PDB file of C-alpha atoms in Angstrom:
ATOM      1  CA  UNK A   1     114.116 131.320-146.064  1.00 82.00           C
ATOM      2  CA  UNK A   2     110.970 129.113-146.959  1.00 90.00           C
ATOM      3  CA  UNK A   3     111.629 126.324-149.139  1.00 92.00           C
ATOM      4  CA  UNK A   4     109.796 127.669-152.652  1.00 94.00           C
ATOM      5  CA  UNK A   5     112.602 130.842-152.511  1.00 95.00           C
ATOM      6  CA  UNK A   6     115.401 128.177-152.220  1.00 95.00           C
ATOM      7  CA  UNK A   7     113.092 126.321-155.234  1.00 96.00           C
ATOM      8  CA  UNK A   8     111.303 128.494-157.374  1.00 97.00           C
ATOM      9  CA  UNK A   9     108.744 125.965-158.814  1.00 97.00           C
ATOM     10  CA  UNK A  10     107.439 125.214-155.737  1.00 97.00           C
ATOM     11  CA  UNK A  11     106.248 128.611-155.606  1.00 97.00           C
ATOM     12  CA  UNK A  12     104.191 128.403-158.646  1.00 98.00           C
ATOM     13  CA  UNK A  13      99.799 128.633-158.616  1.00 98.00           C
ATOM     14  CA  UNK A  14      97.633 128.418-161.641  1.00 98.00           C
ATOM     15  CA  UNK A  15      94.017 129.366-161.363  1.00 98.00           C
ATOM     16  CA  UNK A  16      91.900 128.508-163.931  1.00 98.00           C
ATOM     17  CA  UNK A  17      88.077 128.845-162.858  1.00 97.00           C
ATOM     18  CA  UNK A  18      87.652 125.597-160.722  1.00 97.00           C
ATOM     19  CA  UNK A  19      91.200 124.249-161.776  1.00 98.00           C
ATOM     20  CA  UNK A  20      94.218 124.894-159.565  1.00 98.00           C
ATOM     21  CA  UNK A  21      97.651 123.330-160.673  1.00 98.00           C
ATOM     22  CA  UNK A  22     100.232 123.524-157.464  1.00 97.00           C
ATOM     23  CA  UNK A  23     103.575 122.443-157.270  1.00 96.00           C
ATOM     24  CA  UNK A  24     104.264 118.615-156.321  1.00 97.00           C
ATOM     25  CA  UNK A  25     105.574 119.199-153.376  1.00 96.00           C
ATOM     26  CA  UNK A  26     106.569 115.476-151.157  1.00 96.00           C
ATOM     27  CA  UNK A  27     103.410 116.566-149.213  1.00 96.00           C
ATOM     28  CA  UNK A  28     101.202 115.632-152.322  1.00 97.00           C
ATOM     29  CA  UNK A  29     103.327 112.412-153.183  1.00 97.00           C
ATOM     30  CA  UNK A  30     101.194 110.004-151.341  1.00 97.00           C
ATOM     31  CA  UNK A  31      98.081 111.447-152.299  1.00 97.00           C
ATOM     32  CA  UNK A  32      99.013 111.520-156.477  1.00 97.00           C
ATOM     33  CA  UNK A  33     100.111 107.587-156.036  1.00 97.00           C
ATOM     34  CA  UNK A  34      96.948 106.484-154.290  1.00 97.00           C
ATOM     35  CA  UNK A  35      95.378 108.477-157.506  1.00 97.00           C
ATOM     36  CA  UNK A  36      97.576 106.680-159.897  1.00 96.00           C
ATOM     37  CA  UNK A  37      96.619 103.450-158.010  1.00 96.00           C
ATOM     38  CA  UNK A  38      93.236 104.023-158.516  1.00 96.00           C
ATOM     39  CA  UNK A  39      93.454 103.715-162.366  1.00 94.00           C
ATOM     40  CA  UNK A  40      94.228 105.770-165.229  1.00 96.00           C
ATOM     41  CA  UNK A  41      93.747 103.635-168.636  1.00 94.00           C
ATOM     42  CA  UNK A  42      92.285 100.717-169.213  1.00 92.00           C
ATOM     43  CA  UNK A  43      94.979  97.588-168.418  1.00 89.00           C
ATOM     44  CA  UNK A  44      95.224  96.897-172.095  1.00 88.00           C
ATOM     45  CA  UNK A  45      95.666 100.115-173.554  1.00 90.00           C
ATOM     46  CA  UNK A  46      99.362 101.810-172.747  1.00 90.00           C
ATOM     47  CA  UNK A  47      99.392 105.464-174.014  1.00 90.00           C
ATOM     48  CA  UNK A  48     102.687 106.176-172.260  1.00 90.00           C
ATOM     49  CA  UNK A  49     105.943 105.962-173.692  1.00 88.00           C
ATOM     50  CA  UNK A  50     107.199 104.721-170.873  1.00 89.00           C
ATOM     51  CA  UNK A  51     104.644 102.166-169.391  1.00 91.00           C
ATOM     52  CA  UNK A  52     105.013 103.135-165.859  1.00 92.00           C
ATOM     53  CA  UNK A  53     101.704 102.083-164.963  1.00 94.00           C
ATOM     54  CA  UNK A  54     102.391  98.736-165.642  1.00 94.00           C
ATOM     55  CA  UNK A  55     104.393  98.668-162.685  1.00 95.00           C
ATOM     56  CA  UNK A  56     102.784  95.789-159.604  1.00 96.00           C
ATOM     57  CA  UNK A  57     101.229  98.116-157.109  1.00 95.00           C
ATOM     58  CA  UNK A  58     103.461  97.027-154.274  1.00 96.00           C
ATOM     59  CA  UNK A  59     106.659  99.115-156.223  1.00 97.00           C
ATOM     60  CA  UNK A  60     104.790 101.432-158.131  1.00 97.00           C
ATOM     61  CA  UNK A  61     104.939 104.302-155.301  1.00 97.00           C
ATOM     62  CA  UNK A  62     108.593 103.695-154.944  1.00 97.00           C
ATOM     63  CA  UNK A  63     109.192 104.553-158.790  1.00 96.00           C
ATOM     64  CA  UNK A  64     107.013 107.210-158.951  1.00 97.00           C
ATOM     65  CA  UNK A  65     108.345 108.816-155.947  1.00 97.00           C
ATOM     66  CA  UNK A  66     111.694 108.351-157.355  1.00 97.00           C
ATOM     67  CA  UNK A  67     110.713 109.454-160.722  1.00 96.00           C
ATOM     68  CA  UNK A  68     109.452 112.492-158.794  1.00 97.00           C
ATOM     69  CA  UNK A  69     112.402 113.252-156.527  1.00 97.00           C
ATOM     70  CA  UNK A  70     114.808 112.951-160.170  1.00 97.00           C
ATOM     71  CA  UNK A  71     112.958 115.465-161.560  1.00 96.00           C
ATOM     72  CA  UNK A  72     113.906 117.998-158.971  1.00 96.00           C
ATOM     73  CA  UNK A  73     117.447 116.511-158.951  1.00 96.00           C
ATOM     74  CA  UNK A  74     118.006 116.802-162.782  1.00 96.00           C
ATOM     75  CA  UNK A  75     116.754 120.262-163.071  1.00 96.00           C
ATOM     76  CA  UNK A  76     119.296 122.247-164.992  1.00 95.00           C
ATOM     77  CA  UNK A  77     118.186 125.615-167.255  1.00 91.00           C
ATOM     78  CA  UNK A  78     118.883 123.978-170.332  1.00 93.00           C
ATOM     79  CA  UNK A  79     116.745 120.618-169.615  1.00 95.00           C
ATOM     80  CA  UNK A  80     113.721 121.180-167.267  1.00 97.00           C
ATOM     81  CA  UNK A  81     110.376 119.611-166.521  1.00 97.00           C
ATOM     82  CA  UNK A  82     107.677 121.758-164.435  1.00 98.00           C
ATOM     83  CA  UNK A  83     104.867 118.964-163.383  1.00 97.00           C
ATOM     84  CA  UNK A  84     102.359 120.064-161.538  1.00 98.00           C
ATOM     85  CA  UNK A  85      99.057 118.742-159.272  1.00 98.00           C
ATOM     86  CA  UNK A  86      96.380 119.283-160.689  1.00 98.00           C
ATOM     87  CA  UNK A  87      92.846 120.091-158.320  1.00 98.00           C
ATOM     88  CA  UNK A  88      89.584 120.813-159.430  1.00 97.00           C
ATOM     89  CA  UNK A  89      86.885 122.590-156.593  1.00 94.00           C
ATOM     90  CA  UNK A  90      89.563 121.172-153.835  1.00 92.00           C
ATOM     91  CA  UNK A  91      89.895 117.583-155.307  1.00 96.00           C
ATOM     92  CA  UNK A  92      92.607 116.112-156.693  1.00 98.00           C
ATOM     93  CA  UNK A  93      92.366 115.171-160.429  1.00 98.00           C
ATOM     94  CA  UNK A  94      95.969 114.743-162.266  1.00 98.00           C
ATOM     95  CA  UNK A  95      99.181 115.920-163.629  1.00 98.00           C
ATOM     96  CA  UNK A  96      99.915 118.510-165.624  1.00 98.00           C
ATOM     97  CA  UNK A  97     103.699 119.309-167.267  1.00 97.00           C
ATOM     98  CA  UNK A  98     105.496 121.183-169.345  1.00 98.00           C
ATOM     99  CA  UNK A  99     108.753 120.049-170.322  1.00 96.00           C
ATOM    100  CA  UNK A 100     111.689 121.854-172.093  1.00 96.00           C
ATOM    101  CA  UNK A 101     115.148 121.587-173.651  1.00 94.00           C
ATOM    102  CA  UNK A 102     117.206 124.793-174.665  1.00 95.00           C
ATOM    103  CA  UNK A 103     114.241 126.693-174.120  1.00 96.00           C
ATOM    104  CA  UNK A 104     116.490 129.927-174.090  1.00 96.00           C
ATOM    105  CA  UNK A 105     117.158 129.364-177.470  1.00 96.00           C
ATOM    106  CA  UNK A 106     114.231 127.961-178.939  1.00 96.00           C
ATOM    107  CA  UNK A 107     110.750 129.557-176.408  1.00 97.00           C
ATOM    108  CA  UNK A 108     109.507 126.078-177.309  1.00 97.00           C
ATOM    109  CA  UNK A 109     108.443 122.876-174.645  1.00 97.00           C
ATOM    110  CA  UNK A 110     106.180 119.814-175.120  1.00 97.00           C
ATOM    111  CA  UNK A 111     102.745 119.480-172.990  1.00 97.00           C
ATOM    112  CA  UNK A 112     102.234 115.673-171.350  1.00 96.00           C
ATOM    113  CA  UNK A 113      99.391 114.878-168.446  1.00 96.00           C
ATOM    114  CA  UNK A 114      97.852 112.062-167.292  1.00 96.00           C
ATOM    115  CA  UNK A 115      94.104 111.885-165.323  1.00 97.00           C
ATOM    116  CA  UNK A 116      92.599 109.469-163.064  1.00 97.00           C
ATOM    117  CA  UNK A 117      90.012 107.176-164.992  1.00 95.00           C
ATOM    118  CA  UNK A 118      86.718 109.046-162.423  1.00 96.00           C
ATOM    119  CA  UNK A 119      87.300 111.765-164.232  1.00 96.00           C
ATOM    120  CA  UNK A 120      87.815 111.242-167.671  1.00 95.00           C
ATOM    121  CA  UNK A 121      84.896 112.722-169.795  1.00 94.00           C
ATOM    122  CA  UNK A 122      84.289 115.294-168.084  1.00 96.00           C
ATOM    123  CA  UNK A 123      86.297 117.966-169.827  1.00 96.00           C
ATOM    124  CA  UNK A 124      89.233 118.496-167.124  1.00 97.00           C
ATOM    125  CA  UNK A 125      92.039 117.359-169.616  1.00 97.00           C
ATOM    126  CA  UNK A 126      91.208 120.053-172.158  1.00 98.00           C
ATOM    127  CA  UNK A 127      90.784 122.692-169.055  1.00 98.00           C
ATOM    128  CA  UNK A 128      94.212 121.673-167.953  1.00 98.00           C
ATOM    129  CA  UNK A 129      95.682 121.705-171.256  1.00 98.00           C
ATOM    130  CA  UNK A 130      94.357 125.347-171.615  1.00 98.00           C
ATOM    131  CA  UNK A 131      95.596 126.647-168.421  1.00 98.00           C
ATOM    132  CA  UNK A 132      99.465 125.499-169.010  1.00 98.00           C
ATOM    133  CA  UNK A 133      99.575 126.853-172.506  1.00 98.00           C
ATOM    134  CA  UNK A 134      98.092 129.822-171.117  1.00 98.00           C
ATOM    135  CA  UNK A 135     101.053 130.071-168.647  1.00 98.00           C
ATOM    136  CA  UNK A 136     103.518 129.019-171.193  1.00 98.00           C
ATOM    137  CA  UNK A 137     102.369 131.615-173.854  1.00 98.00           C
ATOM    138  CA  UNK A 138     101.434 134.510-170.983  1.00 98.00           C
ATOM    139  CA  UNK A 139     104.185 134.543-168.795  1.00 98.00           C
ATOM    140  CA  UNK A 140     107.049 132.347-170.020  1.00 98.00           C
ATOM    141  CA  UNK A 141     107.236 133.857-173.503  1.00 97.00           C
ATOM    142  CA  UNK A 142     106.891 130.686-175.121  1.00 98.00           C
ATOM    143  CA  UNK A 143     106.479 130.682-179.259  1.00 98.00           C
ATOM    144  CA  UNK A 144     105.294 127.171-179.780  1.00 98.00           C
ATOM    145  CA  UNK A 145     103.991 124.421-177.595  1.00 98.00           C
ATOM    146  CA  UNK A 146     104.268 121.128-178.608  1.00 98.00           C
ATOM    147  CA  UNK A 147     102.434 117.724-177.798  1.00 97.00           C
ATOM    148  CA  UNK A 148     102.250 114.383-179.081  1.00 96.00           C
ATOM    149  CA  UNK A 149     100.054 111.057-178.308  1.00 95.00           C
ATOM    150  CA  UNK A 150      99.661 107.719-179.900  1.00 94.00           C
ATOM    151  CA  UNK A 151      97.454 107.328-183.000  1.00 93.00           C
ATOM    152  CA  UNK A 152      94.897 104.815-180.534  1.00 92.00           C
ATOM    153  CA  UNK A 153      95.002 107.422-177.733  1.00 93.00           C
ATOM    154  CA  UNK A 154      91.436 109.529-179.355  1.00 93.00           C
ATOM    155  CA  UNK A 155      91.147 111.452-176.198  1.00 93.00           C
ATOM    156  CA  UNK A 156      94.628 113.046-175.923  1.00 95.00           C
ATOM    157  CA  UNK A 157      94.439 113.723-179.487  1.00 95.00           C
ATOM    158  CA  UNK A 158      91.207 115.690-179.068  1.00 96.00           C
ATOM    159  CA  UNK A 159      92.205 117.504-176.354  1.00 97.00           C
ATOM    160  CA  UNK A 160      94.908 118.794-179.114  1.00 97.00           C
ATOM    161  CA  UNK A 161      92.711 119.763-181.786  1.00 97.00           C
ATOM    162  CA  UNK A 162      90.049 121.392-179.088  1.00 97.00           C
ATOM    163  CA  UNK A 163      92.830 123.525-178.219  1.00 98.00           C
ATOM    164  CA  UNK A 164      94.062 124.310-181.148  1.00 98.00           C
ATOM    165  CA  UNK A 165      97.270 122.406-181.961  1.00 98.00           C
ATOM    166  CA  UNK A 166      97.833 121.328-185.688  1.00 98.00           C
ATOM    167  CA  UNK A 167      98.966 118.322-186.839  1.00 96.00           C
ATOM    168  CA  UNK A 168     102.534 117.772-187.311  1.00 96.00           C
ATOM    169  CA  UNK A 169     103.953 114.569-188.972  1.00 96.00           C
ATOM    170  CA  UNK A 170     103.753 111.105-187.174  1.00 95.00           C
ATOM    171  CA  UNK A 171     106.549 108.252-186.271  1.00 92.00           C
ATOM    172  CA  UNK A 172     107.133 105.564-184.818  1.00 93.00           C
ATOM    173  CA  UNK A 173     107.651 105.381-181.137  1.00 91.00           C
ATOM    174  CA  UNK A 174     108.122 102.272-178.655  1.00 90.00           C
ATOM    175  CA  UNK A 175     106.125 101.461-175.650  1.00 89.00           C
ATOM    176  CA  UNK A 176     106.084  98.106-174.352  1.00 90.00           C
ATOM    177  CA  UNK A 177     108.859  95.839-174.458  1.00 89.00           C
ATOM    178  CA  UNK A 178     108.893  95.052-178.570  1.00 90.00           C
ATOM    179  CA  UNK A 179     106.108  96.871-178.968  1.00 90.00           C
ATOM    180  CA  UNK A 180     105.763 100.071-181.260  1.00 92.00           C
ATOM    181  CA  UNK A 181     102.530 102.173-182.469  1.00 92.00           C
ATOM    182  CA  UNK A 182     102.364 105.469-184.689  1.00 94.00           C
ATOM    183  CA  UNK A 183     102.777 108.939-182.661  1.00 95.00           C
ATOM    184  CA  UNK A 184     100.627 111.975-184.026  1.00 96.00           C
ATOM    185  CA  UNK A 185     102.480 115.021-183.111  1.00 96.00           C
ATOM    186  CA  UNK A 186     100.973 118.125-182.589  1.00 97.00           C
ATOM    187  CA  UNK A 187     101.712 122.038-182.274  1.00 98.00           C
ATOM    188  CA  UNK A 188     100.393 124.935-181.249  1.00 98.00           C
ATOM    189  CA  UNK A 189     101.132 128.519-181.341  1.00 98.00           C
ATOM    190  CA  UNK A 190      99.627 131.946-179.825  1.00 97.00           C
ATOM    191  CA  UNK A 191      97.921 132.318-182.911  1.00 97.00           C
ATOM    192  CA  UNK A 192      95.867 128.825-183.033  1.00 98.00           C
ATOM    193  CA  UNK A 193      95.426 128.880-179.379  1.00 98.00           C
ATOM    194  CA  UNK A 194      91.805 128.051-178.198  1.00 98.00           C
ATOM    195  CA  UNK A 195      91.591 129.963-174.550  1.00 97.00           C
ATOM    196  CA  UNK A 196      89.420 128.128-171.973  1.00 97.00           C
ATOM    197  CA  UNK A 197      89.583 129.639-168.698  1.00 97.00           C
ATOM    198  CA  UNK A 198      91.405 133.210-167.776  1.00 98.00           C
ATOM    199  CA  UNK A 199      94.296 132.463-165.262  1.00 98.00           C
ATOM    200  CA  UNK A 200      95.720 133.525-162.792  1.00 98.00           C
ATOM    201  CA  UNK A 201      99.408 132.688-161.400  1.00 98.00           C
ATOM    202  CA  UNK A 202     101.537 133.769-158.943  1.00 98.00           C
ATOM    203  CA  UNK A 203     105.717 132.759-158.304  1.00 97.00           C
ATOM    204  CA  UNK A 204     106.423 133.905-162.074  1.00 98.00           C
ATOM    205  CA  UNK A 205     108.973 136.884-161.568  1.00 97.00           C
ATOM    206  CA  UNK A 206     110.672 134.371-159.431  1.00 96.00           C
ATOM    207  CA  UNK A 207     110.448 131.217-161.370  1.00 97.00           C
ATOM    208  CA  UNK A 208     111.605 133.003-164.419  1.00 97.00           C
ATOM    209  CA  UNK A 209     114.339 134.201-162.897  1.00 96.00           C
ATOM    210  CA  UNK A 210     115.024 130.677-162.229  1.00 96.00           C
ATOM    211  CA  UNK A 211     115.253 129.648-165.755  1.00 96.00           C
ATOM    212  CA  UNK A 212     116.770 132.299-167.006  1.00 95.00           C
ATOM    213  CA  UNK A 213     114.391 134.550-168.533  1.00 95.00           C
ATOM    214  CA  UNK A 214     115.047 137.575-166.589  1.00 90.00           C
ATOM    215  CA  UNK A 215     118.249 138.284-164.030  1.00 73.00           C
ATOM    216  CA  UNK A 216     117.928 136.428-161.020  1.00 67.00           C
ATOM    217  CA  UNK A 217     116.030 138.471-158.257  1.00 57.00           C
ATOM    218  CA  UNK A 218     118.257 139.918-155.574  1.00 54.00           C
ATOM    219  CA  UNK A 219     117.623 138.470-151.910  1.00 54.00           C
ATOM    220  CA  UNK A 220     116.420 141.287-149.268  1.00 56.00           C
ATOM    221  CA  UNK A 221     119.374 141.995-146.756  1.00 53.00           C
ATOM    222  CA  UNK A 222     118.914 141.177-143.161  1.00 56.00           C
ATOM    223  CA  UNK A 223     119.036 144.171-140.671  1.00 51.00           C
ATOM    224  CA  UNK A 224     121.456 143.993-138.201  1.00 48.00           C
TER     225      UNK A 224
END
């Protein structure tokens, strides 16, 4: 038994023209904080809710592995969060997720990401975006896709208009210590959806078998 049949996300893949979005496996861990060290918003601007980047660098890669290892450890089919690496032509770029509560009752999860400051401008966040709505809406049988990003965060929030989302309501949502800004919330469905790249992924019969989609997949028998 390898270790993505014992854990079905790790056997995901998205292609999407030059993008690929793998699994974060612990392979990739030091890799994605060496990219997070590198910079991903400017030191005065915080468009996380939770300002994890404003962590010293000497215990930053012990949260975020941490963070990383609990989201693996929290799994359950009613609360889930699918992050993925993201690579574009071979080079590490990102994160990608798509997160989820009930989403057996209600085919609906939120989008969140985050991109190294090299490579902001250039297109990849939309590209991204694109590809896990694709999977969401193409193989998960999702009905609505969600995101959300603070009213100074213009790039996130034009990512969600490129792609199609509509605006839906904004409040008031904390992110430094005492410290609270306005939160545009967006959603998409099938209908609005702006397509970038076609994709390709493999792992789905097993993954949604994992969350509960489709009855588990029956394990080959050994030969004795």
């Amino acid at each position: 038994m390898d270790l993505a049949t014992a854990w079905p996300p790790f056997g995901l893949r998205i292609e999407a023209g030059p993008l690929l979005l793998r699994p974060i496996t612990d392979e990739v861990l030091p890799e994605l904080i060496e990219l997070a060290l590198s910079g991903i918003h400017d030191p005065d601007a915080m468009p996380f809710a939770m300002p994890w980047t404003d962590a010293p660098p000497e215990t930053l890669p012990t949260n975020y592995v941490q963070y990383q290892w609990g989201v693996r450890a929290n799994w359950t089919k009613e609360h889930w969060n699918l992050e993925f690496a993201v690579e574009r032509e071979g080079r590490l770029v990102g994160i990608q997720a798509f997160f989820s509560s009930s989403y057996l009752v209600t085919r609906t999860g939120e989008t969140g990401s985050w991109l190294a400051k090299e490579f902001h401008g250039q297109g990849i966040g939309t590209a991204m975006r694109q590809a896990i709505c694709a999977f969401a809406f193409d193989h998960l049988d999702a009905e609505e896709v969600t995101s959300a990003a603070y009213a100074d965060n213009p790039a996130s929030n034009a990512v969600s208009r490129k792609v199609g989302y509509r605006p839906n309501g904004t409040f008031r949502k904390t992110r430094r210590e005492g410290e609270w800004h306005p939160s545009q919330e967006w959603t998409l469905t099938a209908e609005t959806f702006v397509r970038g790249e076609p994709i390709i992924a493999t792992g789905v019969a097993e993954f949604r078998s994992f969350i509960g989609l489709d009855a588990p997949i029956a394990l080959p028998l050994r030969s004795t």
